[in-house]
Coordinates of C-alpha atoms in Angstrom, one line a residue:
Chain T
M1164 CA -12.4 -51.6 53.1
K1165 CA -14.9 -51.1 50.4
S1166 CA -15.5 -47.4 51.4
K1167 CA -11.8 -46.9 51.5
L1168 CA -11.4 -48.1 47.9
E1169 CA -14.5 -46.2 46.8
N1170 CA -12.9 -43.0 48.3
I1171 CA -9.6 -43.8 46.4
F1172 CA -11.3 -44.4 43.1
L1173 CA -13.3 -41.2 43.5
L1174 CA -10.2 -39.2 44.5
F1175 CA -8.4 -40.5 41.4
I1176 CA -11.4 -39.3 39.2
F1177 CA -11.5 -36.0 41.0
I1178 CA -7.7 -35.4 40.4
L1179 CA -8.1 -36.4 36.7
L1180 CA -11.0 -33.9 36.2
T1181 CA -9.4 -31.1 38.2
R1182 CA -6.3 -31.5 36.2
N1183 CA -8.1 -31.2 33.0
S1184 CA -9.8 -28.1 34.3
F1185 CA -6.7 -26.2 34.6
A1186 CA -5.1 -27.7 31.5
Q1187 CA -6.0 -24.6 29.4
D1188 CA -3.5 -22.6 31.4
Y1189 CA -1.2 -22.9 28.4
L1190 CA -3.6 -20.5 26.6
K1191 CA -3.6 -18.0 29.3
K1192 CA 0.3 -18.2 29.4
Q1193 CA 0.5 -17.8 25.6
F1194 CA -1.9 -14.7 25.9
E1195 CA 0.3 -13.3 28.6
Y1196 CA 3.4 -13.8 26.5
A1197 CA 1.9 -12.3 23.4
D1198 CA 0.7 -9.3 25.5
S1199 CA 4.1 -8.8 26.9
L1200 CA 5.6 -8.6 23.4
Y1201 CA 2.8 -6.0 22.6
K1202 CA 3.7 -4.0 25.6
N1203 CA 7.4 -4.2 24.7
Q1204 CA 6.3 -2.7 21.3
N1205 CA 7.4 -5.9 19.6
Y1206 CA 4.3 -5.7 17.4
Y1207 CA 5.4 -8.1 14.5
D1208 CA 6.1 -10.9 17.2
A1209 CA 3.0 -10.0 19.1
I1210 CA 0.9 -10.6 16.0
T1211 CA 2.6 -14.0 15.6
E1212 CA 2.1 -15.1 19.0
F1213 CA -1.7 -13.9 19.1
K1214 CA -2.2 -15.7 15.9
R1215 CA -0.7 -18.8 17.3
L1216 CA -3.0 -18.4 20.4
L1217 CA -6.0 -18.1 18.1
F1218 CA -4.8 -21.1 16.0
F1219 CA -4.6 -23.5 19.2
D1220 CA -7.6 -21.9 20.9
K1221 CA -10.0 -24.8 19.7
Y1222 CA -12.9 -23.4 21.8
G1223 CA -12.5 -19.7 21.0
E1224 CA -12.0 -18.5 24.6
Y1225 CA -9.6 -15.8 23.4
K1226 CA -11.3 -15.1 20.2
Y1227 CA -12.2 -11.5 21.1
Q1228 CA -9.2 -10.5 23.0
A1229 CA -6.7 -12.1 20.8
N1230 CA -8.2 -10.5 17.5
E1231 CA -8.5 -7.2 19.3
M1232 CA -4.8 -7.4 20.2
I1233 CA -3.9 -8.4 16.7
G1234 CA -5.9 -5.5 15.5
L1235 CA -4.2 -3.1 18.0
S1236 CA -0.6 -4.4 16.9
Y1237 CA -1.5 -3.7 13.3
K1238 CA -2.9 -0.3 14.3
Q1239 CA 0.4 0.5 15.9
G1240 CA 2.3 -0.4 12.7
A1241 CA -0.2 1.9 10.8
K1242 CA -1.6 -0.9 8.9
F1243 CA -5.0 0.2 9.4
S1244 CA -6.9 -2.0 6.9
D1245 CA -5.3 -5.1 8.5
A1246 CA -6.3 -3.7 12.0
I1247 CA -9.9 -3.0 10.9
L1248 CA -10.1 -6.7 9.6
Y1249 CA -9.1 -8.0 13.1
F1250 CA -11.2 -5.5 15.0
T1251 CA -14.2 -6.7 12.8
I1252 CA -13.5 -10.3 13.8
A1253 CA -13.2 -9.1 17.4
E1254 CA -16.7 -7.4 17.1
M1255 CA -18.2 -10.5 15.8
N1256 CA -17.0 -12.3 18.9
A1257 CA -17.7 -9.7 21.4
R1258 CA -19.4 -11.2 24.5
N1259 CA -21.1 -8.3 25.9
N1260 CA -22.0 -4.6 25.0
D1261 CA -18.8 -3.2 26.5
E1262 CA -16.7 -5.5 24.1
L1263 CA -19.0 -4.6 21.2
L1264 CA -18.6 -0.9 21.8
E1265 CA -14.9 -1.2 22.2
S1266 CA -14.4 -3.0 19.0
K1267 CA -16.7 -0.6 17.1
L1268 CA -14.9 2.4 18.3
L1269 CA -11.5 0.9 17.4
I1270 CA -12.8 0.3 13.9
I1271 CA -14.0 3.9 13.8
R1272 CA -10.5 5.1 15.3
C1273 CA -8.8 3.3 12.4
N1274 CA -11.1 5.0 9.9
I1275 CA -10.3 8.4 11.4
L1276 CA -6.5 7.7 11.2
R1277 CA -6.6 6.5 7.5
R1278 CA -8.9 9.5 6.8
T1279 CA -11.8 7.5 5.5
T1280 CA -13.8 10.4 7.0
S1281 CA -17.2 9.6 5.7
H1282 CA -17.1 5.9 6.7
A1283 CA -16.0 7.0 10.2
I1284 CA -19.1 9.4 10.4
D1285 CA -21.4 6.8 9.0
L1286 CA -20.3 4.3 11.6
L1287 CA -20.5 6.9 14.3
T1288 CA -24.0 7.7 13.3
L1289 CA -25.0 4.1 13.1
L1290 CA -23.6 3.8 16.7
G1291 CA -25.5 6.8 17.8
N1292 CA -28.8 5.2 16.5
D1293 CA -28.1 1.9 18.3
K1294 CA -30.2 1.9 21.4
R1295 CA -27.8 -0.4 23.2
F1296 CA -25.3 2.6 23.3
A1297 CA -27.7 5.3 24.2
D1298 CA -25.6 6.4 27.2
E1299 CA -22.5 6.7 25.0
E1300 CA -23.6 9.9 23.2
K1301 CA -20.7 12.1 24.5
E1302 CA -18.2 9.4 23.4
I1303 CA -19.7 9.5 20.0
F1304 CA -19.5 13.4 19.8
Y1305 CA -15.9 13.1 20.9
W1306 CA -14.9 10.8 18.2
K1307 CA -16.8 12.8 15.6
G1308 CA -14.8 15.7 16.7
W1309 CA -11.5 13.8 16.1
T1310 CA -12.9 12.7 12.8
Y1311 CA -13.4 16.2 11.7
I1312 CA -9.9 17.1 12.9
F1313 CA -8.4 14.6 10.7
A1314 CA -10.6 15.7 7.9
D1315 CA -9.3 19.2 8.3
E1316 CA -12.8 20.6 9.3
W1317 CA -11.8 22.4 12.5
N1318 CA -15.0 24.4 12.8
K1319 CA -17.2 21.1 12.7
A1320 CA -14.8 19.5 15.2
S1321 CA -14.9 22.4 17.6
Q1322 CA -18.8 22.1 17.4
E1323 CA -18.7 18.4 18.1
F1324 CA -16.3 18.9 21.1
S1325 CA -18.5 21.5 22.5
K1326 CA -21.3 19.0 22.9
T1327 CA -19.3 16.8 25.2
D1328 CA -18.9 19.5 28.0
T1329 CA -15.6 17.9 29.3
N1330 CA -13.5 18.7 26.2
E1331 CA -13.4 22.6 26.5
T1332 CA -9.6 22.4 25.7
L1333 CA -10.3 20.6 22.4
S1334 CA -13.3 22.6 21.4
S1335 CA -11.4 26.0 21.9
L1336 CA -8.2 24.6 20.3
C1337 CA -10.2 23.6 17.1
K1338 CA -12.0 26.9 17.1
K1339 CA -8.7 29.0 17.3
V1340 CA -7.2 26.9 14.4
D1341 CA -10.3 27.5 12.4
E1342 CA -9.9 31.2 13.1
D1343 CA -6.3 31.2 12.2
K1344 CA -6.6 29.5 8.9
Y1345 CA -6.5 31.6 5.8
S1346 CA -9.3 31.5 3.4
V1347 CA -8.2 29.8 0.1
A1348 CA -11.2 31.2 -1.8
F1349 CA -10.7 34.7 -0.5
A1350 CA -7.0 34.7 -1.4
D1351 CA -7.9 33.5 -4.8
A1352 CA -10.7 36.0 -5.3
I1353 CA -8.7 39.1 -4.2
S1354 CA -5.8 37.9 -6.6
H1355 CA -8.3 38.1 -9.4
F1356 CA -8.8 41.9 -8.7
I1357 CA -5.4 42.8 -7.6
P1358 CA -2.7 40.5 -8.7
G1359 CA -0.4 39.7 -5.8
A1360 CA -3.1 40.5 -3.2
G1361 CA -3.6 36.9 -2.4
Q1362 CA 0.2 36.4 -1.6
I1363 CA 0.3 39.6 0.5
Y1364 CA -2.8 38.4 2.4
T1365 CA -0.9 35.1 3.4
G1366 CA 2.2 37.1 4.4
H1367 CA 4.3 36.6 1.3
Y1368 CA 4.9 40.2 0.6
L1369 CA 7.8 40.0 -1.7
S1370 CA 6.1 37.4 -3.9
G1371 CA 2.9 39.5 -3.9
L1372 CA 4.8 42.8 -5.0
L1373 CA 6.7 41.0 -7.7
S1374 CA 3.6 39.3 -8.9
L1375 CA 2.0 42.8 -9.0
G1376 CA 5.0 44.3 -10.8
W1377 CA 5.1 41.7 -13.7
N1378 CA 1.2 42.1 -14.3
I1379 CA 1.6 45.7 -14.5
L1380 CA 4.5 45.6 -16.9
W1381 CA 2.9 43.0 -19.3
G1382 CA -0.4 44.5 -18.9
Y1383 CA 1.0 47.8 -19.9
V1384 CA 2.9 46.3 -22.9
T1385 CA -0.4 44.4 -24.1
V1386 CA -2.6 47.4 -23.8
N1387 CA 0.0 49.6 -25.4
A1388 CA 0.3 47.2 -28.4
F1389 CA -3.5 47.2 -28.9
E1390 CA -3.6 51.2 -28.5
A1391 CA -1.0 51.2 -31.3
N1392 CA -3.0 48.9 -33.5
R1393 CA -0.6 46.0 -33.2
V1394 CA -3.2 43.6 -32.5
F1395 CA -1.1 40.4 -33.2
D1396 CA 1.7 41.9 -30.9
G1397 CA -1.0 42.4 -28.2
L1398 CA -2.5 39.0 -28.6
V1399 CA 0.8 37.1 -28.2
V1400 CA 2.2 39.3 -25.4
G1401 CA -1.2 39.1 -23.6
N1402 CA -1.5 35.4 -24.1
F1403 CA 2.1 34.3 -23.5
L1404 CA 3.3 36.8 -21.0
W1405 CA 0.5 38.8 -19.2
L1406 CA -1.8 35.8 -18.9
R1407 CA 1.0 33.5 -17.9
F1408 CA 1.9 35.9 -15.0
Y1409 CA -1.7 36.6 -14.1
N1410 CA -2.4 32.8 -13.9
G1411 CA 0.7 32.3 -11.9
N1412 CA -0.5 34.9 -9.5
L1413 CA -3.7 33.1 -9.0
Q1414 CA -2.1 29.7 -8.5
N1415 CA 0.4 31.2 -6.1
A1416 CA -2.2 32.8 -4.1
K1417 CA -4.1 29.5 -3.5
K1418 CA -0.8 27.6 -3.0
F1419 CA 0.5 30.0 -0.3
A1420 CA -2.9 29.9 1.5
E1421 CA -2.8 26.1 1.4
E1422 CA 0.8 25.9 2.6
E1423 CA 0.1 28.4 5.5
N1424 CA -2.9 26.5 6.6
L1425 CA -1.0 23.2 6.5
K1426 CA 1.6 24.8 8.8
I1427 CA -1.1 26.1 11.3
T1428 CA -3.0 22.5 11.2
N1429 CA 0.4 20.7 11.6
K1430 CA 1.3 22.8 14.6
A1431 CA -2.2 22.0 16.2
M1432 CA -1.6 18.4 15.4
Q1433 CA 1.8 18.3 16.9
F1434 CA 0.3 20.0 20.1
L1435 CA -2.4 17.4 20.2
Q1436 CA 0.2 14.5 19.7
F1437 CA 2.6 15.7 22.3
N1438 CA 0.6 17.7 24.9
Y1439 CA -2.9 16.4 25.0
A1440 CA -3.2 13.9 27.5
G1441 CA -6.8 12.6 26.6
L1442 CA -7.7 9.6 24.4
K1443 CA -6.5 10.0 20.8
P1444 CA -7.4 8.0 17.8
Chain R
M665 CA -21.6 -41.7 52.4
K666 CA -20.7 -38.2 53.5
N667 CA -17.5 -38.4 51.6
L668 CA -19.3 -39.8 48.6
I669 CA -21.6 -36.9 48.6
I670 CA -18.8 -34.4 48.9
Y671 CA -16.9 -36.0 45.9
L672 CA -19.9 -36.2 43.8
F673 CA -20.6 -32.5 44.4
L674 CA -17.0 -31.6 43.4
L675 CA -17.0 -33.9 40.5
T676 CA -20.3 -32.5 39.0
S677 CA -19.3 -28.8 39.9
F678 CA -15.9 -29.2 37.9
S679 CA -17.4 -31.2 35.1
F680 CA -20.1 -28.7 34.4
S681 CA -18.0 -25.6 35.1
Q682 CA -16.0 -26.2 31.8
N683 CA -19.1 -26.6 29.7
K684 CA -16.9 -28.1 27.2
I685 CA -14.6 -31.1 26.7
P686 CA -11.4 -30.6 28.7
V687 CA -8.3 -30.1 26.6
R688 CA -5.0 -31.8 27.2
N689 CA -2.3 -29.4 28.2
I690 CA -0.2 -29.0 25.1
N691 CA 3.2 -27.4 24.2
L692 CA 2.5 -24.8 21.5
F693 CA 6.3 -24.7 20.8
S694 CA 6.9 -28.4 20.2
P695 CA 8.3 -29.0 16.7
L696 CA 5.2 -30.7 15.5
N697 CA 3.0 -27.7 16.6
I698 CA 5.5 -25.1 15.2
K699 CA 5.2 -26.9 11.8
I700 CA 1.4 -27.2 11.8
F701 CA 1.2 -23.4 12.9
G702 CA 3.7 -22.6 10.0
D703 CA 1.5 -24.6 7.5
Y704 CA -1.4 -22.6 8.7
L705 CA 0.3 -19.3 8.2
F706 CA 1.5 -20.5 4.8
C707 CA -2.1 -21.2 3.8
Q708 CA -3.2 -17.8 5.1
K709 CA -0.5 -16.3 2.7
D710 CA 1.2 -14.9 5.8
Y711 CA 4.5 -15.9 4.3
L712 CA 6.9 -14.1 6.5
R713 CA 5.6 -15.5 9.6
A714 CA 5.3 -19.0 8.0
I715 CA 9.1 -18.7 7.0
G716 CA 9.9 -17.7 10.7
E717 CA 8.0 -20.8 12.0
Y718 CA 9.5 -23.2 9.4
Q719 CA 13.0 -21.9 10.1
H720 CA 12.5 -22.4 13.8
Y721 CA 11.1 -25.9 13.0
L722 CA 14.2 -26.7 11.0
T723 CA 16.4 -25.9 13.9
M724 CA 14.9 -28.9 15.7
A725 CA 14.1 -31.3 12.7
S726 CA 14.9 -32.0 9.2
N727 CA 12.0 -31.8 6.5
D728 CA 12.3 -31.6 2.7
T729 CA 8.9 -30.2 2.4
V730 CA 9.5 -27.5 4.9
E731 CA 12.7 -26.5 3.1
F732 CA 10.9 -26.3 -0.2
K733 CA 8.0 -24.4 1.3
I734 CA 10.4 -21.8 2.7
A735 CA 11.6 -21.2 -0.7
L736 CA 8.2 -21.0 -2.2
A737 CA 7.1 -18.6 0.5
Y738 CA 10.1 -16.2 -0.6
S739 CA 8.9 -16.6 -4.2
E740 CA 5.3 -15.7 -3.3
M741 CA 6.6 -12.7 -1.5
S742 CA 8.4 -11.7 -4.7
D743 CA 11.9 -12.1 -2.8
F744 CA 13.1 -13.8 -5.9
S745 CA 16.9 -13.6 -5.0
K746 CA 16.3 -15.3 -1.7
A747 CA 13.9 -17.8 -3.4
A748 CA 16.6 -18.7 -5.7
E749 CA 19.0 -19.1 -3.0
K750 CA 16.6 -21.4 -1.0
F751 CA 15.7 -23.4 -4.0
A752 CA 19.4 -23.9 -5.0
A753 CA 19.9 -25.2 -1.5
I754 CA 17.5 -28.0 -1.9
R755 CA 19.5 -31.3 -1.7
S756 CA 19.6 -33.7 -4.7
N757 CA 18.1 -36.5 -2.6
S758 CA 15.1 -34.4 -1.7
P759 CA 11.8 -35.6 -3.3
F760 CA 11.4 -31.8 -4.3
Y761 CA 14.7 -31.5 -6.1
S762 CA 13.3 -31.6 -9.7
D763 CA 10.6 -29.0 -8.7
A764 CA 13.3 -27.0 -7.0
E765 CA 15.3 -26.9 -10.1
M766 CA 12.4 -25.6 -12.1
E767 CA 11.4 -23.1 -9.5
L768 CA 15.0 -22.0 -9.2
M769 CA 14.9 -21.1 -12.8
K770 CA 11.6 -19.4 -12.4
S771 CA 12.9 -17.3 -9.5
L772 CA 16.0 -16.4 -11.5
F773 CA 13.9 -15.4 -14.5
Q774 CA 11.6 -13.2 -12.3
A775 CA 14.8 -11.7 -10.5
G776 CA 16.0 -10.8 -14.0
D777 CA 19.2 -12.7 -13.7
F778 CA 19.0 -14.2 -17.2
F779 CA 22.8 -15.0 -17.1
E780 CA 22.2 -17.5 -14.1
F781 CA 19.0 -18.6 -15.6
R782 CA 20.6 -19.7 -18.8
K783 CA 23.4 -21.3 -16.9
N784 CA 21.0 -23.4 -15.0
F785 CA 19.1 -24.3 -18.0
Q786 CA 22.1 -25.6 -19.7
N787 CA 22.5 -27.9 -16.7
V788 CA 19.1 -29.5 -17.2
I789 CA 19.5 -30.1 -20.9
G790 CA 19.8 -33.8 -21.3
K791 CA 20.0 -34.5 -17.5
N792 CA 16.5 -33.8 -16.3
S793 CA 13.9 -34.3 -19.0
T794 CA 11.0 -32.9 -16.8
A795 CA 12.7 -29.7 -15.9
F796 CA 13.9 -29.2 -19.5
S797 CA 10.5 -29.7 -21.1
K798 CA 8.8 -27.4 -18.5
T799 CA 11.5 -24.6 -18.8
I800 CA 12.2 -24.6 -22.5
S801 CA 9.3 -22.2 -22.9
L802 CA 10.7 -19.9 -20.2
Y803 CA 14.1 -20.1 -21.7
N804 CA 12.6 -19.0 -25.1
F805 CA 10.9 -16.1 -23.3
S806 CA 14.2 -14.9 -21.9
F807 CA 15.2 -13.7 -25.3
L808 CA 12.2 -11.3 -25.3
L809 CA 13.5 -9.6 -22.3
T810 CA 17.2 -9.3 -23.2
N811 CA 19.1 -7.8 -26.1
N812 CA 20.6 -11.3 -27.3
P813 CA 19.7 -12.2 -30.8
L814 CA 16.4 -14.0 -31.1
P815 CA 16.2 -17.7 -32.1
A816 CA 14.6 -18.5 -35.6
E817 CA 10.8 -18.1 -35.4
Q818 CA 10.1 -21.8 -35.8
E819 CA 12.5 -22.8 -33.3
F820 CA 11.1 -20.3 -30.8
L821 CA 7.6 -21.0 -31.4
G822 CA 8.1 -24.7 -31.1
A823 CA 8.3 -24.6 -27.4
F824 CA 4.8 -23.4 -26.9
P825 CA 1.4 -25.1 -26.7
K826 CA -1.0 -24.4 -29.4
E827 CA -3.4 -22.2 -27.5
D828 CA -0.6 -19.7 -26.7
L829 CA 1.0 -19.6 -30.2
A830 CA -0.8 -16.6 -31.4
K831 CA 0.0 -14.4 -28.4
V832 CA 3.5 -15.7 -28.3
K833 CA 4.0 -15.0 -32.1
N834 CA 2.9 -11.2 -31.4
F835 CA 5.4 -10.9 -28.6
Y836 CA 8.0 -12.5 -31.1
E837 CA 7.2 -10.1 -33.8
W838 CA 7.2 -7.1 -31.5
K839 CA 10.7 -8.0 -30.2
E840 CA 11.9 -8.4 -33.8
N841 CA 10.6 -5.3 -35.0
P842 CA 9.7 -3.0 -32.2
P843 CA 7.3 0.0 -33.2
E844 CA 10.0 2.5 -31.7
K845 CA 10.2 6.2 -32.8
S846 CA 13.5 7.4 -33.8
P847 CA 14.7 10.6 -31.7
V848 CA 16.9 11.7 -34.7
T849 CA 13.9 11.6 -37.0
A850 CA 11.7 13.4 -34.5
A851 CA 14.4 16.1 -34.1
I852 CA 14.8 16.5 -37.8
L853 CA 11.1 16.7 -38.4
S854 CA 10.8 19.4 -35.6
A855 CA 13.7 21.2 -37.2
I856 CA 11.9 21.4 -40.5
I857 CA 8.4 22.2 -39.2
P858 CA 8.2 23.0 -35.5
G859 CA 5.8 20.7 -33.8
A860 CA 6.1 17.9 -36.4
G861 CA 8.3 15.8 -34.2
K862 CA 5.7 15.7 -31.5
F863 CA 3.1 14.8 -33.9
Y864 CA 5.4 11.9 -35.1
T865 CA 5.4 10.7 -31.4
H866 CA 1.6 11.1 -31.1
K867 CA 1.8 14.1 -28.9
Y868 CA -0.6 16.2 -31.0
A869 CA -1.5 19.0 -28.5
D870 CA 2.2 19.7 -27.7
G871 CA 2.9 19.8 -31.5
I872 CA 0.3 22.4 -32.1
W873 CA 1.6 24.6 -29.2
A874 CA 5.2 24.2 -30.3
F875 CA 4.1 25.3 -33.7
I876 CA 2.2 28.3 -32.6
A877 CA 4.9 29.5 -30.0
S878 CA 7.8 29.1 -32.4
V879 CA 6.2 30.5 -35.5
G880 CA 4.3 33.2 -33.5
F881 CA 7.4 34.6 -31.9
A882 CA 9.4 34.4 -35.2
Y883 CA 6.7 36.4 -37.0
L884 CA 6.6 38.9 -34.1
S885 CA 10.3 39.3 -34.3
Y886 CA 10.2 39.7 -38.0
D887 CA 7.4 42.3 -37.7
N888 CA 9.1 44.4 -35.1
F889 CA 12.4 44.4 -36.9
H890 CA 10.3 45.4 -40.1
A891 CA 8.7 48.4 -38.1
K892 CA 12.2 49.1 -36.8
H893 CA 11.3 48.3 -33.2
Y894 CA 14.8 46.6 -32.7
F895 CA 14.6 45.9 -29.0
R896 CA 11.2 44.1 -29.3
G897 CA 12.6 42.3 -32.5
W898 CA 15.6 41.0 -30.7
L899 CA 13.3 40.1 -27.6
F900 CA 11.0 38.1 -29.8
G901 CA 13.7 36.7 -31.9
G902 CA 15.3 35.2 -28.7
L903 CA 12.0 33.9 -27.6
A904 CA 11.4 32.4 -31.0
A905 CA 14.9 30.9 -31.0
G906 CA 14.3 29.5 -27.4
F907 CA 11.0 28.0 -28.3
Y908 CA 12.5 26.5 -31.6
A909 CA 15.4 24.9 -29.9
G910 CA 13.1 23.6 -27.0
N911 CA 10.8 22.0 -29.7
V912 CA 13.8 20.2 -31.5
Y913 CA 15.1 19.1 -28.1
G914 CA 11.6 18.2 -26.8
A915 CA 10.7 16.1 -30.1
A916 CA 13.9 13.9 -29.5
A917 CA 12.9 13.7 -25.8
S918 CA 9.4 12.8 -26.7
A919 CA 10.6 9.7 -28.9
Q920 CA 12.7 8.6 -26.1
I921 CA 9.8 8.8 -23.7
Y922 CA 7.6 7.0 -26.3
N923 CA 10.1 4.2 -26.8
A924 CA 10.4 3.7 -22.9
K925 CA 6.6 3.6 -22.6
I926 CA 6.1 1.2 -25.3
H927 CA 8.9 -1.1 -23.8
F928 CA 7.4 -0.8 -20.4
D929 CA 4.0 -1.8 -21.8
F930 CA 5.6 -4.8 -23.6
V931 CA 7.3 -6.0 -20.5
S932 CA 4.2 -5.6 -18.4
D933 CA 2.1 -7.6 -21.0
L934 CA 4.8 -10.2 -21.1
K935 CA 4.8 -10.6 -17.4
S936 CA 0.9 -10.6 -17.2
F937 CA 1.0 -13.4 -19.6
L938 CA 3.5 -15.4 -17.9
D939 CA 2.0 -14.8 -14.4
A940 CA -1.4 -16.1 -15.8
R941 CA 0.5 -19.3 -16.8
N942 CA 2.5 -19.6 -13.7
Y943 CA 5.6 -19.3 -15.9
F944 CA 4.7 -22.6 -17.5
L945 CA 5.3 -24.4 -14.4
P946 CA 3.0 -26.5 -12.4
K947 CA 1.2 -25.2 -9.3
F948 CA 1.8 -26.8 -5.9
K949 CA -1.2 -27.6 -3.8
F950 CA 0.0 -27.5 -0.2
C951 CA -3.3 -25.8 0.9
K952 CA -6.8 -27.1 0.6

């Protein structure tokens, strides 16, 4: 009889304890619920639910995952500064090197997207110097490549991607973009010697010819005025008309080169966005 | 004995596996938990989410504090029209009614709805002495932001504490005699001496260029007519007329821009002054 009572008592204690062991299922369910909102692209509500999870997670079981998911949700909404804040909290709560690396890379990817290039490069350099991540060298080159793409430094991007072996596509694409781009300095320089040449170099033939024509006309009138000893005439026409068209020609040469470069890089970015299957920032 | 050993083994293994005190299973969406989570969000200044939680909570329970905090959250988010709507909805038996009356006026003031603001102010005169004494300063300030005639200086300044008198007096004097530039004067000055209107509106570099261009082309026109170069004479004459007309028009426009800028600066200064003093209303301490 005593043994039976003892058994019942122990069983009761056991049930009580095991019930408590599974008690924090509510946090798991909350995580799954928040995660489902994230997967359904309902980022605002996902953030609310992850925040709720963090608020009620008294022992910090989900501190890493929930903060990372909040960061990812903010990142999806292009709120990069908020995303970085939460990735940083996730980083502080990382439980192993994999989680640490993941959160650090997410911070870097946000910096790439918001074009804080020097900060992204600094973080990648720090990561490269960290002995814990000695095996991740190629990953670091890969993200350095993306950093340079977003910084519009396609040649540097190509060099970084070429160090990763596996990213021949990206390396050659960046190289091609770099080759296709017009040199703004060259467009500016040739326009100094032959007005309109910069525009012609960037494919704006009509604008280039018009620019050349205006400069010849007002240049002729100015020179003519000086030759006829009409110095004041020459100064005013030269200053208000010739120089105005000459400066306009220089400005246009640079503007057109920059516009054409933007078209080239936008096309490449569009290709990367829709056709490149690898990991993107 | 065998059973006892098994139970003890299970017991210890489950107890230590948790490595922490087991927590009771809780409903995160119970009214109380929704409210405390809303309070947390409110104190984190995540006002939009706090409003969402509070509104959810109000579908299950009634709470005057929560209703007031929803209105405050809208006010903190600078959604003043919505804040005014929520403050106006606070019931007269709520302990926050008097505060809501004042906050309503603050929201109407911040929304720039001075007509409604003054209407509400008339309602508190004689009825609610706290609201009246707290909002009289704001009422006086409303005259600085509208084109209504200003009250007498003594009457106006009487509503403000001593430490603010000097600054408020400056605002009053500015409003009474704003240092505006007349577009007509600017245009006339530029018509007499090209560029003078720009000098009058403190655009010195523009004034010098307007003078050089107008006078320079006029001289060129005269010089070419004099030398019987009629085509060039007409060409430069046309340019001189264009620059001259542009200089007169530009002077008037410059005066208008100058006036718009000083008014913008005045309103900005005034709002910074009011923000620093929370619009002369008490601050609520819902968060530690």
